[in-house]
Amino acid sequence: MASLLRTLTGPIIANNPVTLQILGVCSALAVTTSLVTALTMSVALTVVLCLSSGIISLIRKHIPPVIRLIVQIIIIASLVIVIDGLLRAFAFEISRQLSIFVGLIVTNCLVLGRAEAFAMRNLPLPSILDGLGNGLGYSAVLIIVGTIRELLGAGTLLGVTILTPASEGGWFEPLNLMQLAPSAFFIIGFLIWSIRARWSDQIEPPKYALKTRRDAR
Amino acid sequence: MADPFSLWRGFLARPNDDKFKIFGIATLVALVCAVAVSVTSVLLRPYQEAHVEAERQAQMERMLDTLPGLRGLMQEAGVDSLTTRLVDLETGAFVTDKEPGEFDARAAATDPEQSVAIPSEMDVANLRTRARLAPVHFLERDGTLQLVVLPISGSGYQSTIHAMLALEADLTTIAALSIIEQAETPGLGNRIEDPNWLALWPGKQIADDTGKIVISVVRGQATGPYEVDGITGATRTTNGISAMLRYWLGDHGFGPFLTRLRQEGL
């Protein structure tokens, strides 16, 4: 039971998919210009991740190793198509905002990464929890980045004006940089830095040390 | 003869590097996934189409709202919506033996029986085929034309853009442009839906005095009645819009219809 709980909570900070495993960064750049799209993407990705981990774990013993990546991708892609269809049928406005990014869940390395690293070797229940935990960890990063970018880039949160921009009589000058992809890199970088400053065990040892003259001697 | 159940067990019991099992599993997974995807897309299609249709209606309404005084005109004319009629694009004549409501323009554009291939030298909007007929919307008052709305489409950077172009009674002044559907890059190309950008269009002229179609989106600032400001970072998308205007207003698009309308009226 305790180990199940660890599977679920571990990926939220200690083993966060974005800040520690550095997976799924490309979509974290793309959908975080506003908090609404970040939230929707989080939910969609978490659902896909839980389902794909569960299904792949169920049939893991019968997936031939030579074609395992193809089998995993087919399952993930089908799930994404079904979820994209559901969004377009029942959440049309949001699906318009997310447009191509839902389709890009297929290529999100996080989903395939967890299928390959965890679901192929574990029972269905722990696999689903691992998917949920990683989904939540990914969502946490997306929500933080989305909040910062929407607040500083447009002065709004969830579309509600918080900081009145100067063009409408307030004091706030929207930072256009925040609406562009590079700002997400900066924010994720700062996030990784602050997490590793707090939990220093996450710092990886340098792979190649700079050789000084004394070492060479 | 073994029963199917034990055959299935025998299949699963084969080693995972067995050729038969590799092909079997690949086929089974593909089959199950294909069935799941097909079934959901068939079941969900009616819901999705209802949304798209509602969106089209809402866009039309929004476009009507962007035209100053149009609502008043419509009230005076005693109509609450525009008249829709089908046009044969080749001759420019109205088609009377078919109801506009029954005509599905999107399906017709790729249906071999209802469409024509666009000669490649004329296909600036990169459409390949277009429907023979097109629905055109009018506002008329006492038999004179006040406004005509043409459906246009073309390739942008990564999607097909569908739009509505409203022309004033002189048939050269743009009354409004409205984007119905697009899937351009979010944050860049999809700013063609930005109301501030669409507000640049009303009042622009599609053709110069000789009747040549000259309207285009330029890079940077526009310098005359035939030019519209470009969008930074969306050059390919706005080039697509220039191209689709040029195609649909040209001889292979609504050209014959507009000529006929200028000469004969409605």
Short mmCIF file of C-alpha atoms in Angstrom, two decimals, chain A:
data_model
loop_
_atom_site.label_atom_id
_atom_site.label_comp_id
_atom_site.label_asym_id
_atom_site.label_seq_id
_atom_site.Cartn_x
_atom_site.Cartn_y
_atom_site.Cartn_z
CA MET A 1 0.00 0.00 0.00
CA ALA A 2 2.77 2.39 0.98
CA SER A 3 4.65 1.57 -2.20
CA LEU A 4 1.51 2.22 -4.26
CA LEU A 5 1.21 5.62 -2.61
CA ARG A 6 4.86 6.32 -3.38
CA THR A 7 4.24 5.42 -7.04
CA LEU A 8 1.47 8.02 -7.07
CA THR A 9 3.11 10.88 -5.17
CA GLY A 10 6.71 10.35 -6.22
CA PRO A 11 6.45 11.93 -9.69
CA ILE A 12 4.76 15.07 -8.39
CA ILE A 13 7.95 16.75 -7.09
CA ALA A 14 10.65 14.24 -6.23
CA ASN A 15 10.61 12.60 -9.66
CA ASN A 16 8.74 15.22 -11.63
CA PRO A 17 8.50 14.27 -15.34
CA VAL A 18 9.24 17.79 -16.59
CA THR A 19 11.76 19.13 -14.10
CA LEU A 20 13.69 15.95 -13.32
CA GLN A 21 13.08 13.53 -16.19
CA ILE A 22 12.93 16.48 -18.67
CA LEU A 23 10.12 14.78 -20.63
CA GLY A 24 7.22 16.48 -22.38
CA VAL A 25 8.89 19.90 -22.46
CA CYS A 26 7.82 20.76 -26.01
CA SER A 27 4.12 20.64 -25.20
CA ALA A 28 4.79 22.53 -21.96
CA LEU A 29 6.06 25.39 -24.14
CA ALA A 30 3.22 25.30 -26.56
CA VAL A 31 0.07 25.21 -24.43
CA THR A 32 1.04 27.44 -21.52
CA THR A 33 0.26 30.85 -23.03
CA SER A 34 -2.96 30.79 -21.03
CA LEU A 35 -4.10 28.93 -17.95
CA VAL A 36 -7.25 27.49 -19.55
CA THR A 37 -5.37 25.68 -22.30
CA ALA A 38 -2.76 24.53 -19.79
CA LEU A 39 -5.49 23.05 -17.57
CA THR A 40 -7.26 21.33 -20.46
CA MET A 41 -4.02 19.92 -21.79
CA SER A 42 -3.19 18.67 -18.27
CA VAL A 43 -6.49 16.84 -17.96
CA ALA A 44 -6.27 15.39 -21.49
CA LEU A 45 -2.69 14.22 -21.00
CA THR A 46 -3.37 12.73 -17.56
CA VAL A 47 -6.33 10.74 -18.91
CA VAL A 48 -4.34 9.47 -21.90
CA LEU A 49 -1.40 8.58 -19.68
CA CYS A 50 -3.52 6.60 -17.15
CA LEU A 51 -5.39 4.73 -19.88
CA SER A 52 -2.34 3.96 -22.00
CA SER A 53 -0.32 2.80 -18.99
CA GLY A 54 -3.21 0.59 -17.86
CA ILE A 55 -3.82 -0.97 -21.28
CA ILE A 56 -0.15 -1.52 -22.06
CA SER A 57 0.43 -3.03 -18.63
CA LEU A 58 -2.52 -5.42 -19.17
CA ILE A 59 -1.03 -6.87 -22.34
CA ARG A 60 2.65 -6.37 -21.44
CA LYS A 61 3.42 -10.08 -21.30
CA HIS A 62 2.26 -10.61 -24.86
CA ILE A 63 3.92 -7.62 -26.54
CA PRO A 64 6.81 -9.00 -28.62
CA PRO A 65 9.92 -6.93 -27.77
CA VAL A 66 10.82 -6.30 -31.42
CA ILE A 67 7.56 -4.45 -32.14
CA ARG A 68 6.84 -3.08 -28.66
CA LEU A 69 7.31 0.61 -29.57
CA ILE A 70 4.95 0.32 -32.54
CA VAL A 71 2.34 -1.44 -30.42
CA GLN A 72 2.63 1.22 -27.70
CA ILE A 73 2.36 4.07 -30.20
CA ILE A 74 -0.68 2.52 -31.90
CA ILE A 75 -2.47 2.23 -28.56
CA ILE A 76 -1.53 5.77 -27.52
CA ALA A 77 -2.47 7.24 -30.92
CA SER A 78 -5.87 5.53 -30.90
CA LEU A 79 -6.59 6.81 -27.39
CA VAL A 80 -5.63 10.33 -28.43
CA ILE A 81 -7.88 10.22 -31.51
CA VAL A 82 -10.80 9.03 -29.38
CA ILE A 83 -10.20 11.76 -26.77
CA ASP A 84 -9.79 14.42 -29.44
CA GLY A 85 -13.11 13.29 -30.91
CA LEU A 86 -14.78 13.45 -27.50
CA LEU A 87 -13.43 16.97 -26.92
CA ARG A 88 -14.66 18.13 -30.31
CA ALA A 89 -18.07 16.62 -29.63
CA PHE A 90 -18.61 17.76 -26.05
CA ALA A 91 -16.12 20.59 -25.35
CA PHE A 92 -16.01 22.32 -28.71
CA GLU A 93 -14.70 25.72 -27.55
CA ILE A 94 -11.77 24.19 -25.68
CA SER A 95 -10.94 21.83 -28.52
CA ARG A 96 -10.71 24.86 -30.82
CA GLN A 97 -8.17 26.47 -28.51
CA LEU A 98 -6.09 23.34 -28.13
CA SER A 99 -6.36 22.56 -31.86
CA ILE A 100 -3.27 20.62 -32.86
CA PHE A 101 -1.84 20.13 -29.39
CA VAL A 102 -4.20 17.31 -28.47
CA GLY A 103 -2.94 15.44 -31.50
CA LEU A 104 0.59 16.12 -30.32
CA ILE A 105 -0.01 14.10 -27.15
CA VAL A 106 0.86 11.13 -29.37
CA THR A 107 4.38 12.43 -29.77
CA ASN A 108 4.66 13.59 -26.16
CA CYS A 109 7.68 11.68 -24.94
CA LEU A 110 6.15 11.53 -21.45
CA VAL A 111 3.43 9.07 -22.50
CA LEU A 112 5.71 6.74 -24.41
CA GLY A 113 8.41 7.18 -21.76
CA ARG A 114 6.18 5.99 -18.94
CA ALA A 115 4.80 3.12 -21.04
CA GLU A 116 8.32 1.97 -21.82
CA ALA A 117 9.87 2.61 -18.40
CA PHE A 118 7.08 1.54 -16.07
CA ALA A 119 3.98 -0.03 -17.63
CA MET A 120 5.94 -2.70 -19.54
CA ARG A 121 7.25 -4.12 -16.26
CA ASN A 122 4.50 -3.57 -13.70
CA LEU A 123 0.97 -4.69 -12.86
CA PRO A 124 -1.96 -2.66 -14.19
CA LEU A 125 -2.87 -0.91 -10.91
CA PRO A 126 0.60 0.46 -10.12
CA SER A 127 0.93 1.41 -13.80
CA ILE A 128 -2.29 3.42 -13.73
CA LEU A 129 -1.15 5.12 -10.50
CA ASP A 130 2.23 5.85 -12.06
CA GLY A 131 0.42 7.38 -15.05
CA LEU A 132 -1.78 9.44 -12.74
CA GLY A 133 1.20 10.60 -10.67
CA ASN A 134 3.22 11.60 -13.72
CA GLY A 135 0.16 13.28 -15.19
CA LEU A 136 -0.27 15.28 -11.99
CA GLY A 137 3.42 16.20 -11.90
CA TYR A 138 3.20 17.37 -15.53
CA SER A 139 -0.02 19.25 -14.72
CA ALA A 140 1.62 21.01 -11.76
CA VAL A 141 4.41 22.35 -13.98
CA LEU A 142 1.96 23.36 -16.71
CA ILE A 143 -0.26 25.18 -14.23
CA ILE A 144 2.68 27.08 -12.70
CA VAL A 145 4.09 28.06 -16.09
CA GLY A 146 0.63 28.87 -17.47
CA THR A 147 -0.21 31.08 -14.49
CA ILE A 148 3.03 33.06 -14.75
CA ARG A 149 2.81 33.45 -18.52
CA GLU A 150 -0.83 34.48 -18.63
CA LEU A 151 -0.50 36.87 -15.67
CA LEU A 152 2.64 38.63 -16.91
CA GLY A 153 1.90 38.29 -20.62
CA ALA A 154 -1.69 39.47 -20.68
CA GLY A 155 -2.51 40.58 -17.14
CA THR A 156 -5.32 38.05 -16.89
CA LEU A 157 -5.94 34.71 -15.19
CA LEU A 158 -8.46 32.28 -16.70
CA GLY A 159 -9.46 35.19 -18.90
CA VAL A 160 -10.32 37.46 -15.94
CA THR A 161 -8.35 40.73 -15.84
CA ILE A 162 -6.13 40.86 -12.74
CA LEU A 163 -3.62 43.54 -13.74
CA THR A 164 -5.23 46.26 -15.84
CA PRO A 165 -2.96 46.91 -18.83
CA ALA A 166 -1.73 50.45 -19.53
CA SER A 167 -3.72 50.54 -22.76
CA GLU A 168 -6.90 50.34 -20.68
CA GLY A 169 -5.90 52.89 -18.08
CA GLY A 170 -3.99 50.70 -15.62
CA TRP A 171 -0.28 50.71 -14.77
CA PHE A 172 0.59 47.26 -16.10
CA GLU A 173 2.60 46.91 -19.30
CA PRO A 174 2.06 43.34 -20.68
CA LEU A 175 5.32 41.54 -21.36
CA ASN A 176 4.96 40.29 -24.92
CA LEU A 177 7.90 37.96 -24.40
CA MET A 178 5.74 35.93 -22.00
CA GLN A 179 3.38 35.09 -24.87
CA LEU A 180 6.24 33.62 -26.91
CA ALA A 181 7.71 30.15 -26.52
CA PRO A 182 11.17 31.14 -25.18
CA SER A 183 9.66 32.52 -21.97
CA ALA A 184 8.47 29.01 -21.08
CA PHE A 185 12.08 27.84 -21.34
CA PHE A 186 13.14 30.55 -18.91
CA ILE A 187 10.35 29.73 -16.44
CA ILE A 188 10.97 25.98 -16.58
CA GLY A 189 14.68 26.69 -16.12
CA PHE A 190 14.04 28.80 -13.04
CA LEU A 191 11.66 26.12 -11.76
CA ILE A 192 14.28 23.39 -12.13
CA TRP A 193 16.83 25.66 -10.44
CA SER A 194 14.59 26.41 -7.45
CA ILE A 195 13.53 22.76 -7.03
CA ARG A 196 17.15 21.64 -7.09
CA ALA A 197 18.13 24.40 -4.67
CA ARG A 198 15.55 23.05 -2.22
CA TRP A 199 16.04 19.31 -2.85
CA SER A 200 19.74 19.17 -3.62
CA ASP A 201 19.73 15.37 -4.11
CA GLN A 202 18.20 16.05 -7.54
CA ILE A 203 21.42 17.65 -8.74
CA GLU A 204 23.14 15.31 -11.17
CA PRO A 205 26.92 14.85 -10.88
CA PRO A 206 28.72 16.48 -13.79
CA LYS A 207 29.43 13.92 -16.50
CA TYR A 208 32.64 15.55 -17.69
CA ALA A 209 34.73 17.59 -15.31
CA LEU A 210 36.80 20.43 -16.67
CA LYS A 211 40.43 19.37 -16.56
CA THR A 212 42.74 21.82 -14.86
CA ARG A 213 46.49 21.76 -15.30
CA ARG A 214 47.04 20.22 -11.88
CA ASP A 215 44.81 17.20 -12.76
CA ALA A 216 46.68 16.64 -15.97
CA ARG A 217 50.01 16.38 -14.26
#
